[in-house]
CSV table of C-alpha atoms and ligand atoms in Angstrom, one decimal:
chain,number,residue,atom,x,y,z
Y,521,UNK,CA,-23.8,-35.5,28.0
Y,522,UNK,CA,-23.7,-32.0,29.7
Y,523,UNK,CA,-22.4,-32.6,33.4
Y,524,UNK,CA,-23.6,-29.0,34.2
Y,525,UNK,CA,-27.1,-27.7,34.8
Y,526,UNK,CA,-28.4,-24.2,36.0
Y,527,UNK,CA,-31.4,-23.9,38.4
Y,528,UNK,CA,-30.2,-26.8,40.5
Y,529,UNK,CA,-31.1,-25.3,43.9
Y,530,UNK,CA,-35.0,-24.8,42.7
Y,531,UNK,CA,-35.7,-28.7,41.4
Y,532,UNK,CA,-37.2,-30.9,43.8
Y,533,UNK,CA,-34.8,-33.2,45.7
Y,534,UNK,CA,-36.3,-36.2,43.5
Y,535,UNK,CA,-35.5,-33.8,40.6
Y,536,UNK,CA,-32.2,-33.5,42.1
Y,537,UNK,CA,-31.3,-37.1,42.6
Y,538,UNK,CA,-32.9,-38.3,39.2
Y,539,UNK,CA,-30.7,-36.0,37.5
Y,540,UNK,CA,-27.3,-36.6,39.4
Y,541,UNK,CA,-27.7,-40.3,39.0
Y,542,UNK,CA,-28.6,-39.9,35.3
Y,543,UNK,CA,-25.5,-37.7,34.9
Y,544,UNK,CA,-22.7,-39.1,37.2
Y,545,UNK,CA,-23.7,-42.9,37.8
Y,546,UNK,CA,-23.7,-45.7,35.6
Y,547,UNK,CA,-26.3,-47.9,37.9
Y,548,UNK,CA,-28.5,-45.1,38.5
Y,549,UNK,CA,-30.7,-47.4,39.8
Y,550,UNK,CA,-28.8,-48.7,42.3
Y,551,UNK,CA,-27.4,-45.1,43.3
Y,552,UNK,CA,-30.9,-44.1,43.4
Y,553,UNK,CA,-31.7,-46.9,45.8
Y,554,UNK,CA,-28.4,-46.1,48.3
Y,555,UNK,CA,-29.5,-42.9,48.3
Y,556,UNK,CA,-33.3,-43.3,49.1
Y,557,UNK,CA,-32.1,-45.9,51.7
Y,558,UNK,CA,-30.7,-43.1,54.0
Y,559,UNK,CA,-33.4,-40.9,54.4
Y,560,UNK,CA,-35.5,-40.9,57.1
Y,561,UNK,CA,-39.0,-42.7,57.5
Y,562,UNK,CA,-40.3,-40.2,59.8
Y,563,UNK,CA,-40.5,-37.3,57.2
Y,564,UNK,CA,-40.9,-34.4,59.5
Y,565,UNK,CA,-37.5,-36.1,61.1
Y,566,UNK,CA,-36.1,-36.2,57.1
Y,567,UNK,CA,-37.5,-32.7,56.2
Y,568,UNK,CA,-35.3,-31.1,59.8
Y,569,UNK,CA,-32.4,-32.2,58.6
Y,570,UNK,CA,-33.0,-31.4,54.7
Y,571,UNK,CA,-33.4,-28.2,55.8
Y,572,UNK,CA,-29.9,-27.6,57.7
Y,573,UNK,CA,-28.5,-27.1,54.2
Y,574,UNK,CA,-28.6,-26.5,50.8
Y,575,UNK,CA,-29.2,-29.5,47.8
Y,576,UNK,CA,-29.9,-32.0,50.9
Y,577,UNK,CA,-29.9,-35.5,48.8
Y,578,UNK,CA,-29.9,-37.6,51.9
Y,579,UNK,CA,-28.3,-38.0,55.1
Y,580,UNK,CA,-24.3,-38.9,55.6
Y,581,UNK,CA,-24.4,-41.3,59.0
Y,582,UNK,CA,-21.3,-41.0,61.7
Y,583,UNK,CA,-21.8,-43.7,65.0
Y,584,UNK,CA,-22.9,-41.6,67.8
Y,585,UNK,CA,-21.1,-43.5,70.8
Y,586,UNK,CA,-20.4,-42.8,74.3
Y,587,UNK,CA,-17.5,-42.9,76.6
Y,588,UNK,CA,-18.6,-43.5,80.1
Y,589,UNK,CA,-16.7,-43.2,83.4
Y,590,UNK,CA,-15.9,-39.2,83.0
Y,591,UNK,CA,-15.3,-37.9,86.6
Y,592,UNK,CA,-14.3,-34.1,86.2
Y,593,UNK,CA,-14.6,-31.9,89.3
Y,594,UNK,CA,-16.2,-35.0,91.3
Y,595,UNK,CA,-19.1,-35.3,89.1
Y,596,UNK,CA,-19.1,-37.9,86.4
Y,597,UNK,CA,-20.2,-38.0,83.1
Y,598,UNK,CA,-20.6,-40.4,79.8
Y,599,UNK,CA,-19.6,-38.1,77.5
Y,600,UNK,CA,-21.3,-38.4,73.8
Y,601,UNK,CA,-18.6,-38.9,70.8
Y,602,UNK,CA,-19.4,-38.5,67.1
Y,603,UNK,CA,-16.3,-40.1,65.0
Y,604,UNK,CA,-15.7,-42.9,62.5
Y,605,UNK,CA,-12.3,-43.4,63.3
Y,606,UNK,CA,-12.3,-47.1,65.4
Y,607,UNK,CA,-10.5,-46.8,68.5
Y,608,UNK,CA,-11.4,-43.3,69.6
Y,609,UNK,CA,-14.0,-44.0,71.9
Y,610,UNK,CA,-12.6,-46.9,73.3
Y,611,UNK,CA,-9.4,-45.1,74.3
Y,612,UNK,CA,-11.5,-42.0,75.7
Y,613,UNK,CA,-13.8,-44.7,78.0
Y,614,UNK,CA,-10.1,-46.5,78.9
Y,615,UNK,CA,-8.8,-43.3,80.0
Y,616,UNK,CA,-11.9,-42.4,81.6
Y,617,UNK,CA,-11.5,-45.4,83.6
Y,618,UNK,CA,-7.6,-44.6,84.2
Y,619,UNK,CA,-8.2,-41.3,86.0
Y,620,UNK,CA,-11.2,-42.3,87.4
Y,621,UNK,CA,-9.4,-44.5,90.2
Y,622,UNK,CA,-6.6,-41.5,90.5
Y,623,UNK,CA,-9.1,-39.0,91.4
Y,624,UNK,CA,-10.6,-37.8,88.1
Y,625,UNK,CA,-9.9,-35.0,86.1
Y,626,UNK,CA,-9.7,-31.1,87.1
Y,627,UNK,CA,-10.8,-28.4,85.0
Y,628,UNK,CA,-10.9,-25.2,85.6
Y,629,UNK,CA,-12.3,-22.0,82.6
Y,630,UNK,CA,-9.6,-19.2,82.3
Y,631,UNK,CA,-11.4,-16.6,80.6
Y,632,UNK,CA,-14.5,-16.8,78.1
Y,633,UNK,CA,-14.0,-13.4,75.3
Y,634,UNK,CA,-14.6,-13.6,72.1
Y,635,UNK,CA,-13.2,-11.7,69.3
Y,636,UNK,CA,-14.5,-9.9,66.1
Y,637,UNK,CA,-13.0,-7.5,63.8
Y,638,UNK,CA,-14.2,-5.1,60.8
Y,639,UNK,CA,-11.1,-4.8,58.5
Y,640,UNK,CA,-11.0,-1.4,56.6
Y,641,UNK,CA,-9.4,1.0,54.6
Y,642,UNK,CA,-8.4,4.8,55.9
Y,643,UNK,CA,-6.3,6.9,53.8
Y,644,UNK,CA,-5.4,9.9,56.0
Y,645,UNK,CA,-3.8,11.4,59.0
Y,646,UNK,CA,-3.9,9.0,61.9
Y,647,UNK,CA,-4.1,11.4,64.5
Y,648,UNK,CA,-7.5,12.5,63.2
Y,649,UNK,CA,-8.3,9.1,63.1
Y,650,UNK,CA,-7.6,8.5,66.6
Y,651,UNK,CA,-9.3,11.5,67.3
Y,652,UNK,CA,-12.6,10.3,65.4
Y,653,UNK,CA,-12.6,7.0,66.9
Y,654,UNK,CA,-12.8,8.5,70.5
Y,655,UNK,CA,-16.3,10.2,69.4
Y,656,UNK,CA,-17.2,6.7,67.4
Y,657,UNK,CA,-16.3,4.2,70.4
Y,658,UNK,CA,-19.9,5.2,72.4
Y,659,UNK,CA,-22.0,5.2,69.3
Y,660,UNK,CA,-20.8,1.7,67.9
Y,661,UNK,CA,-21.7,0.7,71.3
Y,662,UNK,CA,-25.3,2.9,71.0
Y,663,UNK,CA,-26.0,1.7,67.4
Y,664,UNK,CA,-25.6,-1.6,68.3
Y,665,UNK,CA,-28.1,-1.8,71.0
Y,666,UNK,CA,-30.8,-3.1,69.5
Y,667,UNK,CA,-28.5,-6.3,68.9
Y,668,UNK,CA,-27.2,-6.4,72.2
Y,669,UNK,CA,-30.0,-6.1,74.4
Y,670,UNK,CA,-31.0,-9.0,75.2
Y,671,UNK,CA,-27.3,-10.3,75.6
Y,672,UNK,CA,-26.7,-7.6,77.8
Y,673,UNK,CA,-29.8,-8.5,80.3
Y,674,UNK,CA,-28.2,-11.9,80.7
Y,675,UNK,CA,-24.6,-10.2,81.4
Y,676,UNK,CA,-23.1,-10.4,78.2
Y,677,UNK,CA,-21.9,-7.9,75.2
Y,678,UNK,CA,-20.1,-6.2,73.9
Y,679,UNK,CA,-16.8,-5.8,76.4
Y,680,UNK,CA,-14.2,-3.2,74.4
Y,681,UNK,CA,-13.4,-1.9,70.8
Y,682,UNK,CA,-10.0,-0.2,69.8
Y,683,UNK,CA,-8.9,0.9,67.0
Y,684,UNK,CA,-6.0,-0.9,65.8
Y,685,UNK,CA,-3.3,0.6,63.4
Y,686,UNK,CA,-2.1,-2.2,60.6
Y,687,UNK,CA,-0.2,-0.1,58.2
Y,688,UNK,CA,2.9,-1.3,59.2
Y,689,UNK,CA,1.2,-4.8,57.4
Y,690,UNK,CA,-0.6,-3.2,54.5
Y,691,UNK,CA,-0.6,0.5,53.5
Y,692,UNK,CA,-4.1,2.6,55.0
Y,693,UNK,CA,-5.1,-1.1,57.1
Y,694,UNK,CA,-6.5,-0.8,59.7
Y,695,UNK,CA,-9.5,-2.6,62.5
Y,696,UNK,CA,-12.4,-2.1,64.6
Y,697,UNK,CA,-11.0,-4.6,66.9
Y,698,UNK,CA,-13.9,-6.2,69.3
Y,699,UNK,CA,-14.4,-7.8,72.2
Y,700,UNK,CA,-17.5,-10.0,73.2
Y,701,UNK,CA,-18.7,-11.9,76.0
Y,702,UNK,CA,-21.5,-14.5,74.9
Y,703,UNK,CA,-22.4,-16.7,77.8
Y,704,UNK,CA,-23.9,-19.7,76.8
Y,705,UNK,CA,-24.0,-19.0,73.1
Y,706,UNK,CA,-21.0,-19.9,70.3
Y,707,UNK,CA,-21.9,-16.1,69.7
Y,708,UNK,CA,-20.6,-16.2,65.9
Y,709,UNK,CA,-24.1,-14.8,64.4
Y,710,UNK,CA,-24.2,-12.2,67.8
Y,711,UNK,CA,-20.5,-10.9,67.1
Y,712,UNK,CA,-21.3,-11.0,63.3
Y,713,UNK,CA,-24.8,-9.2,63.5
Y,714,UNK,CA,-22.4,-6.4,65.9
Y,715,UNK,CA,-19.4,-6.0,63.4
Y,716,UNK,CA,-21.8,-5.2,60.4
Y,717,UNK,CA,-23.7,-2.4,62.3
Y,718,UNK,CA,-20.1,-1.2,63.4
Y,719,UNK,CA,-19.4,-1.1,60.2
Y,720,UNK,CA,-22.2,0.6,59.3
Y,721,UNK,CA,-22.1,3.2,61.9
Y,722,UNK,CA,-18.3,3.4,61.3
Y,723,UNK,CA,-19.0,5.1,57.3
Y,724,UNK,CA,-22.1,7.0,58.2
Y,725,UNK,CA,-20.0,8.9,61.0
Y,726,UNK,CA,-16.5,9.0,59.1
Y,727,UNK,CA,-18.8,10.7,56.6
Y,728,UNK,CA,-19.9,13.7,59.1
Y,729,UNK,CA,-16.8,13.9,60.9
Y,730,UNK,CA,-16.2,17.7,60.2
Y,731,UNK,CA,-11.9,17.2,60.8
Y,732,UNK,CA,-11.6,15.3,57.8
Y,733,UNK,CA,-10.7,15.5,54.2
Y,734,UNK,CA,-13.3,14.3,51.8
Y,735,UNK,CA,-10.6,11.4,50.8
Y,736,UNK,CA,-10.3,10.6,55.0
Y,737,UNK,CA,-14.4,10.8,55.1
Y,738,UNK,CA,-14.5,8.0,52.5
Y,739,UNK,CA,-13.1,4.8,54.4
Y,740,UNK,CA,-13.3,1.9,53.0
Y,741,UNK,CA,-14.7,-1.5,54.8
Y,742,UNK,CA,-13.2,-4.5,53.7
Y,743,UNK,CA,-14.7,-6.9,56.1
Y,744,UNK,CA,-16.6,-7.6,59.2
Y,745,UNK,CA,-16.4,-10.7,60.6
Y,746,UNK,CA,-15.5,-12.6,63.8
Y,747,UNK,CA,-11.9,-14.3,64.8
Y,748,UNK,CA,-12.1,-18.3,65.3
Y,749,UNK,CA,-8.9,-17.3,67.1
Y,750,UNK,CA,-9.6,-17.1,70.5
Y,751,UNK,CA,-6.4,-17.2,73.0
Y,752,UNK,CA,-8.7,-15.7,75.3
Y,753,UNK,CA,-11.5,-18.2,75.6
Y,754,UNK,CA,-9.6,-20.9,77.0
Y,755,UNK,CA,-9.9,-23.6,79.3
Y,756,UNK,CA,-7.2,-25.7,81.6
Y,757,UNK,CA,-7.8,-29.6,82.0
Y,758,UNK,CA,-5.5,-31.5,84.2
Y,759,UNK,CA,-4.8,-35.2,85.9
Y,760,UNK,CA,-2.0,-35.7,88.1
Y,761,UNK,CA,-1.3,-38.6,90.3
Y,762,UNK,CA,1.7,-39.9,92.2
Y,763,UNK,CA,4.2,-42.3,89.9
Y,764,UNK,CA,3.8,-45.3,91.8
Y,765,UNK,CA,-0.1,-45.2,90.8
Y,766,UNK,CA,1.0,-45.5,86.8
Y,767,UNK,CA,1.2,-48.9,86.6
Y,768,UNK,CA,0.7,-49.8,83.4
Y,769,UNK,CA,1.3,-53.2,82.7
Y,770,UNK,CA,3.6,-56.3,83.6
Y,771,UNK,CA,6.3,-55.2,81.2
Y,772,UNK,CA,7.3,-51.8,82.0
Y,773,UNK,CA,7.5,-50.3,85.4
Y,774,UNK,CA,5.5,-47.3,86.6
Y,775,UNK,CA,8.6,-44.9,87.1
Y,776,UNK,CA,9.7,-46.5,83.5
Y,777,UNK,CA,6.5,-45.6,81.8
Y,778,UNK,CA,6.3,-42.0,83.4
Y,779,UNK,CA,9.4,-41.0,82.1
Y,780,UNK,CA,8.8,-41.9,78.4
Y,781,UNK,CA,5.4,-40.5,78.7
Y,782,UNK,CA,7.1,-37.5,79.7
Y,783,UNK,CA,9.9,-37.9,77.0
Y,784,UNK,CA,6.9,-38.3,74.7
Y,785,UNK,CA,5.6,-34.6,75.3
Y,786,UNK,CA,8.9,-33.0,75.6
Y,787,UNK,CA,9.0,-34.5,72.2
Y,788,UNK,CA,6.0,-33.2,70.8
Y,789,UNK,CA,7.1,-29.6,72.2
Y,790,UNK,CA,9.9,-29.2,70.4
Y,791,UNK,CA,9.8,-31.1,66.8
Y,792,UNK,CA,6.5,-30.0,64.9
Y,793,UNK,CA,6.3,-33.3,62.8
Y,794,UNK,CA,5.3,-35.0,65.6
Y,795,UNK,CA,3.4,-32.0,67.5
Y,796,UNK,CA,0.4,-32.3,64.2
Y,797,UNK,CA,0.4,-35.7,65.0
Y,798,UNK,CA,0.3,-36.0,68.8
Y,799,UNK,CA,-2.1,-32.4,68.4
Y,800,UNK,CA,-4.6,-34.5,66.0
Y,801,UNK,CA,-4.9,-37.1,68.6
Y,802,UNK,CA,-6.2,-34.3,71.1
Y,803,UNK,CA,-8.6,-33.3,68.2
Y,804,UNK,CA,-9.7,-36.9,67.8
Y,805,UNK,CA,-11.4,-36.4,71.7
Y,806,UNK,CA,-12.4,-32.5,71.2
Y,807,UNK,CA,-14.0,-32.8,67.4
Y,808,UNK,CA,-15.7,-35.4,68.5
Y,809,UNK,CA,-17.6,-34.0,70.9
Y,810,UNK,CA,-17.6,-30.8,69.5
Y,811,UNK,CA,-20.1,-32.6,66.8
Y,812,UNK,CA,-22.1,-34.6,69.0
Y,813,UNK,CA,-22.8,-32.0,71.0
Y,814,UNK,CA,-23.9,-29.4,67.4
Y,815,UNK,CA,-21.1,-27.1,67.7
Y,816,UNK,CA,-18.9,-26.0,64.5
Y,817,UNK,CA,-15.6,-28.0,64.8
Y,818,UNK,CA,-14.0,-26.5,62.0
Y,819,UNK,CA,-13.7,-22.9,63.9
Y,820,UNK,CA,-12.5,-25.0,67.2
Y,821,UNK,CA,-9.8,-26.9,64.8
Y,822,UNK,CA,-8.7,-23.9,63.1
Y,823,UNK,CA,-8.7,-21.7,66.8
Y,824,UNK,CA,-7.0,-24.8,68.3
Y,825,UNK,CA,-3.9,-25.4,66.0
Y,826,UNK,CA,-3.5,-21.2,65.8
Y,827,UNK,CA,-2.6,-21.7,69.6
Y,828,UNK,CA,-1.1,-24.3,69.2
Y,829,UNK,CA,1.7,-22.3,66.7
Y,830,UNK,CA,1.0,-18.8,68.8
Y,831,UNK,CA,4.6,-18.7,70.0
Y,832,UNK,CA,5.6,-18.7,66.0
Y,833,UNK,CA,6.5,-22.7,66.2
Y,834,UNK,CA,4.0,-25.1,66.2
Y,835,UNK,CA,3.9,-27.3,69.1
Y,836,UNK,CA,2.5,-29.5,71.4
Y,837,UNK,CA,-1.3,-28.1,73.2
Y,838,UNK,CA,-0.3,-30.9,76.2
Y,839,UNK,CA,1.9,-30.5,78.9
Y,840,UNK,CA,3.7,-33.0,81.6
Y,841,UNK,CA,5.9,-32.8,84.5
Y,842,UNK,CA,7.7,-35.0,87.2
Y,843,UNK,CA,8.3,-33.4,90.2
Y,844,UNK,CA,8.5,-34.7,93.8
Y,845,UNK,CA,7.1,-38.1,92.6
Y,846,UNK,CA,4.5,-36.5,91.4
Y,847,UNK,CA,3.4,-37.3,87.7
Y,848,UNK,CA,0.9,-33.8,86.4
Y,849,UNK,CA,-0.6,-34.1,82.5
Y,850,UNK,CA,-1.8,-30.9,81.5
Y,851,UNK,CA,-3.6,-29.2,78.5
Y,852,UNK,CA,-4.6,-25.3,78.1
Y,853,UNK,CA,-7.0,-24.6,75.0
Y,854,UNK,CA,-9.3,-22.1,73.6
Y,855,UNK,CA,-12.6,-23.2,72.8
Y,856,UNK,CA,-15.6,-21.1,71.9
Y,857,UNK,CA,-18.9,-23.5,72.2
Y,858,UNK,CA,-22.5,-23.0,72.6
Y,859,UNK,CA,-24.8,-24.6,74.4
Y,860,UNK,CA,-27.4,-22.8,73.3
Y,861,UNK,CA,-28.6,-21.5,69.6
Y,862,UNK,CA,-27.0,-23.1,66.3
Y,863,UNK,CA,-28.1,-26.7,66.5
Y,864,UNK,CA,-28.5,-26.8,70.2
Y,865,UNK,CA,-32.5,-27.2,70.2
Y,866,UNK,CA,-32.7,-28.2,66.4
Y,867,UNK,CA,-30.7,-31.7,66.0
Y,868,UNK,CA,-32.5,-34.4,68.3
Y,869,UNK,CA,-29.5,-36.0,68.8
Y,870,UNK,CA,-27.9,-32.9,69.7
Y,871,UNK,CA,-30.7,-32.2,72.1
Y,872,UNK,CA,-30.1,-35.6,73.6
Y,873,UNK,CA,-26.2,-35.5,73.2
Y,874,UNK,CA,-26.9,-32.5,75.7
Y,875,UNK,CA,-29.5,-33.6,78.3
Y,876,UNK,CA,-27.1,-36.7,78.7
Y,877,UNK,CA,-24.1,-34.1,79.9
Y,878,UNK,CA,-27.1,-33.0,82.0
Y,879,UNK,CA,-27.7,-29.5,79.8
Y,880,UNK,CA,-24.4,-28.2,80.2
Y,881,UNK,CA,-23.3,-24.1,80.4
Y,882,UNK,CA,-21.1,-23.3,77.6
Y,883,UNK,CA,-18.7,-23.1,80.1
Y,884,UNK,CA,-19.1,-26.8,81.4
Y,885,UNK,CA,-18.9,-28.0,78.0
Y,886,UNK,CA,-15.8,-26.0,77.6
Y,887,UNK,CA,-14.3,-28.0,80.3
Y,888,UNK,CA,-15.8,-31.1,79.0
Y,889,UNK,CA,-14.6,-31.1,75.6
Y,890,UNK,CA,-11.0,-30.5,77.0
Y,891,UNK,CA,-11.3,-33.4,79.1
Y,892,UNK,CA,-11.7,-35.5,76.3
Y,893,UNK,CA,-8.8,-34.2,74.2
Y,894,UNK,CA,-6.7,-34.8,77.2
Y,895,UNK,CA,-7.8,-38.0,77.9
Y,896,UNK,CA,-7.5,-39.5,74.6
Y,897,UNK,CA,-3.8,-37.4,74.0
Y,898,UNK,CA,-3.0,-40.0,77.4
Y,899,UNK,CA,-4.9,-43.2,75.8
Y,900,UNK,CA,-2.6,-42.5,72.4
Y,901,UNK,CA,0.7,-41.6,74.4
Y,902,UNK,CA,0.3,-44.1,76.4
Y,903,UNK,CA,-0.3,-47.2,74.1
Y,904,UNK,CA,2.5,-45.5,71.6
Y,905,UNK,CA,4.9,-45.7,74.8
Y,906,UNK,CA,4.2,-49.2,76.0
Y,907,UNK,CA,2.7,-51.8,73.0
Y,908,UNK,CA,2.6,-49.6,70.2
Y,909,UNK,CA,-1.0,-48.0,68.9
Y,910,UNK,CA,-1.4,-50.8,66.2
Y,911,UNK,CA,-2.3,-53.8,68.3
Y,912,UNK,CA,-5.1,-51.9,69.8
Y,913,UNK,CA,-6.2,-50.0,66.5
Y,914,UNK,CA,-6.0,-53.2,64.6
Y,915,UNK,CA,-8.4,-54.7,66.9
Y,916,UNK,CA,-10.8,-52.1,66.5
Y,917,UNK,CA,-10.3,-52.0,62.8
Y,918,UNK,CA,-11.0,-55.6,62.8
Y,919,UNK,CA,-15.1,-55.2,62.2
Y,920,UNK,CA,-14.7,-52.6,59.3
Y,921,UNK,CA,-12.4,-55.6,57.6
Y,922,UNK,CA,-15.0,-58.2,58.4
Y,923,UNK,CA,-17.8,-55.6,57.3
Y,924,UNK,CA,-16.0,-55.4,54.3
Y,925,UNK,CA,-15.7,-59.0,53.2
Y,926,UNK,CA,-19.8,-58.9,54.3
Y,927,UNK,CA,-19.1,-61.4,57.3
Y,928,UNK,CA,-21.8,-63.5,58.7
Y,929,UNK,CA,-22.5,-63.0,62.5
Y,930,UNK,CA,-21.4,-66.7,62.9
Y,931,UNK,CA,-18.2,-65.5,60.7
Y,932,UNK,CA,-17.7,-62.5,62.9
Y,933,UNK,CA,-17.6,-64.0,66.5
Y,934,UNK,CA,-15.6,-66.9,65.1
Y,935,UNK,CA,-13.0,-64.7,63.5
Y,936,UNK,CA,-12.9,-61.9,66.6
Y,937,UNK,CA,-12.3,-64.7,68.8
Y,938,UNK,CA,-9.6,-66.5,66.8
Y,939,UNK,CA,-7.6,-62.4,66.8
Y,940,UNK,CA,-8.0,-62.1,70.4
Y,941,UNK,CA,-4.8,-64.4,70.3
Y,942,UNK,CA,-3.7,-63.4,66.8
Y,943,UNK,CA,-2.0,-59.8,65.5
Y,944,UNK,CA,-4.6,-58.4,63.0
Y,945,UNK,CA,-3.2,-57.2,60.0
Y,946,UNK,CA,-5.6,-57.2,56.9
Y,947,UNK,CA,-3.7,-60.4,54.5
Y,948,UNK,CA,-4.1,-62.2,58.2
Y,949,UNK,CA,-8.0,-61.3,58.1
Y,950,UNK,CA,-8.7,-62.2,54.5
Y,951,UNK,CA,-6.4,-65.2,55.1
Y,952,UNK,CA,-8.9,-66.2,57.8
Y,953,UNK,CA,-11.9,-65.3,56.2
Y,954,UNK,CA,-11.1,-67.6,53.5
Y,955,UNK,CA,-10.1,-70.4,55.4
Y,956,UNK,CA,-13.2,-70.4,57.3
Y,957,UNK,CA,-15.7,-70.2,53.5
Y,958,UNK,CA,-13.6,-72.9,52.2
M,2416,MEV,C1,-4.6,-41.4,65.4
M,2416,MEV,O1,-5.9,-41.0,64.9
M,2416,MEV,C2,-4.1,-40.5,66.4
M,2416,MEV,C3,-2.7,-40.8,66.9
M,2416,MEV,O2,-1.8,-40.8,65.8
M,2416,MEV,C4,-2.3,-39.7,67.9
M,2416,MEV,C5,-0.8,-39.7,68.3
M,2416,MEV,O3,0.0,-40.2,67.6
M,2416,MEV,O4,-0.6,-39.2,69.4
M,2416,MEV,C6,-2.6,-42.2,67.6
């Protein structure tokens, strides 16, 4: 049988589904059923979200949790936290905790400008097209206007545009390099809306500039389109607290367990194998409440691990010192969020994910979601500096085994409190499990 069709997009989504599980599925009943189960009772709730997309079949279901306990800048927070790896939350609400007796976390927003670029071709003297780009600057910004009005009445915009010379990179290359303030919005359909009239305006008036040749009038645009790298949008989170105050557990002493925690980031800044790793841990904090909260976590990843490797080595995005008796854990990273637009007032739980941060400005949020990367970088540095990140991880991981082997309640409470005394590992779970059904 065919496993190809055309016209997908216009059947139905029952049209859809009957013919995916007739082509792909052997129980098509039973796929049929899974995927039916999923969707929504409430169908103006169902028909939202089938709309976000394209070929919506059903929904795809992450926990929505919360990590409690946030104080940042003397005012707390329970921070919402979309993620299906065990363990995250529970490390973000234990370092929550942490801090929260040392005086919280500090945060402060560095600078807030986005970036956005139209990529084109200009085949020609470059003094001309210096000199044509001094008459084009004020009628990008003209042309544009109708875009950024309303942006503009609020305090944001449009904040420079150069012209930047890339020939050294690729003969005739060169960009409309932009600059954008946003305010409370992720700003990538503002910035994009901006670059394509730039664009625009950019052939129309290459076309009547009377200095050049008809080859220099014809410039070529490649590309508009905003940078998810943004080294200027970037956000400082900190905690700091005398050593004597880390006291972590009976076995190691506080001095002892600063110094490896601070071995541990020296280590992450200078060998990248560990750097991803440690890095991916700060993303297990900052993607998940990039999502809870409706913003795009694949432009934060992709801005965050650019940073990270902006000094042409990829390296740690935390920071910690010793000085004076003093233990300081530090993070700088760029973040472009909205709080406003996208999702923001479309996703109910996004709505809610929002009114429990108590309707933050993009700013706040900026300094939120950097909070929890830094608190959950400390919750994995320090359980990988003192027991080791398994005992904990295996405890959380303990429920998906159970869920797996389709544990009874009875089964469950029985089994959870035999491990509380017992090293999970999954032969010693299915060991149990059996013993207990025999
Ligand atoms: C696991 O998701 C994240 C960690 O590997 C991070 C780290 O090693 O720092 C625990």
């Amino acid at each position: 049988m065919t496993k190809t069709i055309t016209g997908f997009s216009k059947l139905s989504k029952s049209e859809k589904i009957d013919w995916l599980v007739n082509t792909y599925f052997t129980d098509s009943t039973s796929a049929k059923t899974l995927l039916k189960q999923y969707w929504n009772a409430d169908e103006k709730l169902q028909q939202l979200h089938d709309e976000f997309i394209e070929n919506t079949i059903t929904n795809y279901y992450l926990p929505l949790g919360v990590a409690p306990n946030f104080l940042i800048n003397n005012k707390v927070y329970a921070i919402p936290m979309a993620i299906e790896e065990s363990s995250v939350v529970a490390a973000a609400s234990k370092a929550a905790k942490f801090w929260y007796d040392r005086g919280g976390f500090k945060t402060t927003v560095l600078s807030t400008q986005k970036i956005g670029q139209v990529h084109f071709m200009y085949h020609g003297d470059t003094d001309k097209l210096e000199q044509f780009f001094v008459a084009l600057k004020p009628k990008l910004i003209v042309e544009a206007k109708p875009i950024t009005q309303n942006m503009e009445k609020r305090g944001g915009g449009i904040l420079d545009i150069e012209l930047r010379d890339k020939t050294k990179d690729i003969e005739g290359y060169f960009q409309l390099h932009a600059t954008f303030e946003t305010l409370d919005a992720m700003g990538a359909n503002f910035i994009n809306s901006c670059l394509e009239q730039f664009a625009k305006t950019l052939k129309a008036e290459a076309q009547a500039f009377s200095l050049f040749s008809s080859e220099e009038k014809d410039i070529q645009v490649i590309m508009s389109i905003l940078s998810n790298y943004v080294p200027n949008c970037l956000v400082r989170a900190e905690v700091s607290c005398k050593v004597e105050e880390l006291t972590e557990n009976d076995n190691i002493s506080a001095q002892e367990f600063a110094e490896k925690f601070l071995q541990a980031v020296n280590i992450a800044e200078v060998e990248p194998f560990r750097a991803v790793t440690h890095n991916k841990g700060i993303m297990n904090g900052i993607d998940a409440v990039v999502l809870a909260t409706g913003n795009d976590f694949r432009a934060v990843e992709a801005g965050v691990h650019a940073y990270a490797s902006r000094n042409g080595q990829y390296t740690s995005l935390t920071h910690a010192t010793i000085e004076d008796g003093q233990f300081k854990f530090w993070m700088e990273i760029p973040l472009a969020l909205g709080t406003v637009g996208g999702l923001t007032k479309l996703h109910p739980l996004v709505k809610l994910a929002l009114e429990l941060l108590g309707e933050p400005s993009a700013k706040e949020l900026m300094q939120i979601v950097a909070v929890a990367g830094l608190a959950q970088n400390f919750a994995a540095l320090r359980s990988l500096t003192t027991t080791g990140i398994q005992e904990g991880h295996m405890k959380m991981h303990l429920m998906n085994i159970l869920n797996q082997f389709e544990a009874s309640s009875e089964e469950k409470v029985k089994l959870v409190e035999h491990f509380k005394s017992n090293t999970v590992t999954h032969s010693a779970v299915v060991a149990e499990i059996e013993k207990l059904r025999r």
